[in-house]
Amino acid sequence: SSAQPYYFRHYQVENGLSHNTVFCSAQDSNGFMWFGTKDGLNRFDGYQFKTYRKDANQSGSLGNDLIYALHNDSANRLWIGTNAGVYLYVPQTEKFLVIKGTENLRINDLTSDRNGNLWIVALGRTLQYNTKNKTLFNFKKKANFDATSVSMMKDGSIWITTMQGTLEQYDVNKKTFHSYYIMSKANPNENSWA
């Protein structure tokens, strides 16, 4: 039996992409591909790109052009993590709503849990946005680590990677984190991420 051939097409600024540095990507329920770049958010329909940027003169635009994280949740909402907050894309108006309390945060990662909460990693901090009652919770004292990324596993558990070399599993019942040390305790100098 022979393997199926795969064909790749490379897109760059010459093809309509706003910048060649792409930090993240996501596909929405309509089949659009979204790309977060150094110079705006790009939506690709398979033929052409549409770019969304910060526009101080237009309400509902993004608050920043550096797009570091994209997440399409189970309710088919597109969340955008920028250098100045988290935004929700409103497809009916093609506008963006900022999540209050995130405006001054550089967003590194986004994911959702099974309860519909949005998990946010922002400059080492861990936050949770309740999408139903629109409240933002900062795990300041309960998260004694510098978060780098967040993921939901198939079993629904939330795991966070940290600069301290741990994996942190969130305990929903206790509302606390359990640490799993994955780096060398014998020689901590080998654990540097820098």
XYZ file of C-alpha atoms in Angstrom:
194
model
C 0.000 0.000 0.000
C 1.207 3.491 -0.731
C 0.911 6.537 1.486
C -1.425 9.343 0.520
C 0.505 12.386 -0.729
C 0.131 15.637 1.178
C 0.340 19.031 -0.434
C 1.275 22.190 1.434
C 0.761 25.757 0.364
C 2.782 28.464 2.101
C 1.154 31.847 2.693
C 3.094 35.015 3.379
C 2.563 38.774 3.266
C 2.667 38.610 -0.540
C -0.486 36.442 -0.337
C -2.326 38.820 1.986
C -1.153 37.677 5.430
C -0.557 40.774 7.582
C 2.840 39.559 8.893
C 5.061 36.531 8.327
C 5.449 35.938 12.085
C 2.456 33.823 13.121
C 2.155 33.052 16.846
C -1.051 30.999 16.844
C -3.848 29.572 14.723
C -7.369 28.198 15.130
C -10.205 26.971 12.949
C -13.762 28.048 13.717
C -17.027 26.142 13.163
C -17.537 27.887 9.808
C -14.236 26.532 8.509
C -12.409 29.865 8.642
C -8.758 29.642 9.623
C -7.582 32.353 12.018
C -3.952 33.408 12.445
C -2.532 35.603 15.193
C 0.488 37.583 14.019
C 2.810 40.403 15.055
C 0.608 42.757 13.052
C -3.025 41.805 13.568
C -5.515 38.973 13.410
C -6.037 37.295 10.042
C -9.106 35.344 8.896
C -8.590 33.065 5.911
C -11.527 31.674 3.922
C -9.441 29.404 1.710
C -8.991 32.104 -0.928
C -8.117 35.396 0.729
C -7.185 36.972 4.050
C -9.116 39.585 6.002
C -7.069 41.434 8.617
C -8.365 42.865 11.894
C -6.223 45.440 13.690
C -6.392 47.954 16.491
C -8.155 51.102 15.363
C -8.377 53.784 18.066
C -11.089 55.564 16.038
C -13.357 52.521 15.808
C -15.204 51.036 18.774
C -15.165 47.263 18.849
C -11.719 46.903 17.316
C -8.928 44.884 18.905
C -6.951 46.645 21.628
C -3.580 45.533 20.259
C -2.088 44.106 17.059
C 0.151 41.508 18.746
C -1.957 38.328 18.818
C -0.424 35.581 20.972
C -3.307 33.166 21.592
C -6.471 31.993 19.845
C -9.100 29.641 21.230
C -12.363 28.405 19.725
C -14.521 27.030 22.544
C -17.288 24.382 22.569
C -19.911 27.121 22.082
C -18.068 28.117 18.876
C -16.879 31.417 20.318
C -13.506 32.710 19.190
C -11.352 34.161 21.960
C -8.322 36.279 21.080
C -5.378 36.826 23.419
C -3.443 39.993 22.624
C -0.627 42.029 24.125
C -3.387 44.109 25.763
C -6.149 41.760 26.891
C -8.570 39.031 25.885
C -11.225 39.733 23.259
C -14.323 37.861 22.125
C -15.090 37.969 18.417
C -18.716 38.828 17.565
C -19.254 37.409 14.047
C -22.584 39.183 13.435
C -20.925 42.604 13.659
C -17.287 41.581 13.047
C -16.364 43.454 16.229
C -14.511 42.474 19.383
C -15.547 42.710 23.041
C -12.799 43.079 25.637
C -12.938 40.966 28.784
C -12.938 43.569 31.547
C -9.917 43.292 33.823
C -7.594 41.917 31.116
C -6.937 45.167 29.219
C -3.425 45.641 30.638
C -2.341 42.011 30.443
C -0.198 40.268 27.849
C -2.063 37.041 27.140
C 0.093 33.958 26.592
C -2.475 31.139 26.381
C -6.212 30.385 26.460
C -8.380 27.287 26.895
C -11.834 26.352 28.185
C -13.015 23.834 30.729
C -16.153 21.692 30.585
C -18.115 24.277 32.575
C -17.535 26.873 29.872
C -14.998 28.855 31.900
C -12.177 30.468 29.948
C -8.722 29.828 31.427
C -6.186 32.578 30.807
C -2.410 32.613 31.225
C -1.103 36.180 31.317
C 2.521 36.996 32.132
C 2.825 34.097 34.564
C -0.568 34.660 36.157
C -3.476 32.235 36.018
C -6.990 33.627 35.622
C -10.424 32.140 35.040
C -13.241 33.965 33.275
C -16.763 32.754 33.989
C -18.483 33.230 30.630
C -21.988 32.894 32.142
C -21.814 35.617 34.804
C -18.918 37.499 33.161
C -16.619 37.526 36.186
C -12.832 37.271 36.192
C -11.028 35.398 38.963
C -7.279 35.746 39.560
C -5.677 32.734 41.288
C -3.002 34.996 42.875
C -2.554 33.252 46.223
C -3.789 29.829 45.110
C -1.373 29.672 42.171
C 2.096 30.050 43.666
C 3.872 29.586 40.321
C 4.594 31.379 37.044
C 2.273 29.816 34.467
C 3.394 29.421 30.847
C 0.534 27.467 29.231
C -2.817 25.853 30.038
C -4.593 22.798 28.580
C -7.715 20.760 29.155
C -7.246 16.997 28.915
C -9.788 14.535 27.470
C -10.986 13.721 31.004
C -11.756 17.435 31.536
C -8.879 18.103 33.917
C -7.000 21.397 33.663
C -3.195 21.319 33.595
C -0.777 24.244 33.660
C 2.927 24.293 32.810
C 5.175 26.592 34.830
C 8.541 28.329 34.784
C 9.370 26.467 38.024
C 9.452 23.134 36.178
C 6.150 21.826 37.462
C 2.906 20.645 35.973
C -0.025 21.950 37.989
C -3.305 20.039 38.035
C -6.349 22.029 39.116
C -8.601 20.372 41.697
C -12.123 21.621 40.942
C -13.554 20.505 44.308
C -10.829 22.058 46.482
C -10.184 24.951 44.076
C -6.453 24.379 44.503
C -3.530 23.175 42.391
C -1.520 19.985 42.879
C 2.132 20.203 41.767
C 4.012 17.529 39.879
C 7.729 18.273 39.710
C 9.078 17.264 36.297
C 12.568 18.759 36.350
C 15.734 17.655 38.139
C 15.584 18.360 41.865
C 19.181 17.123 42.205
C 20.577 19.798 39.886
C 18.179 22.775 39.723
C 20.654 24.783 37.576
C 19.818 22.471 34.670
C 16.200 23.557 34.849
C 16.676 27.063 33.488
C 14.376 27.973 30.612
C 16.640 30.848 29.603
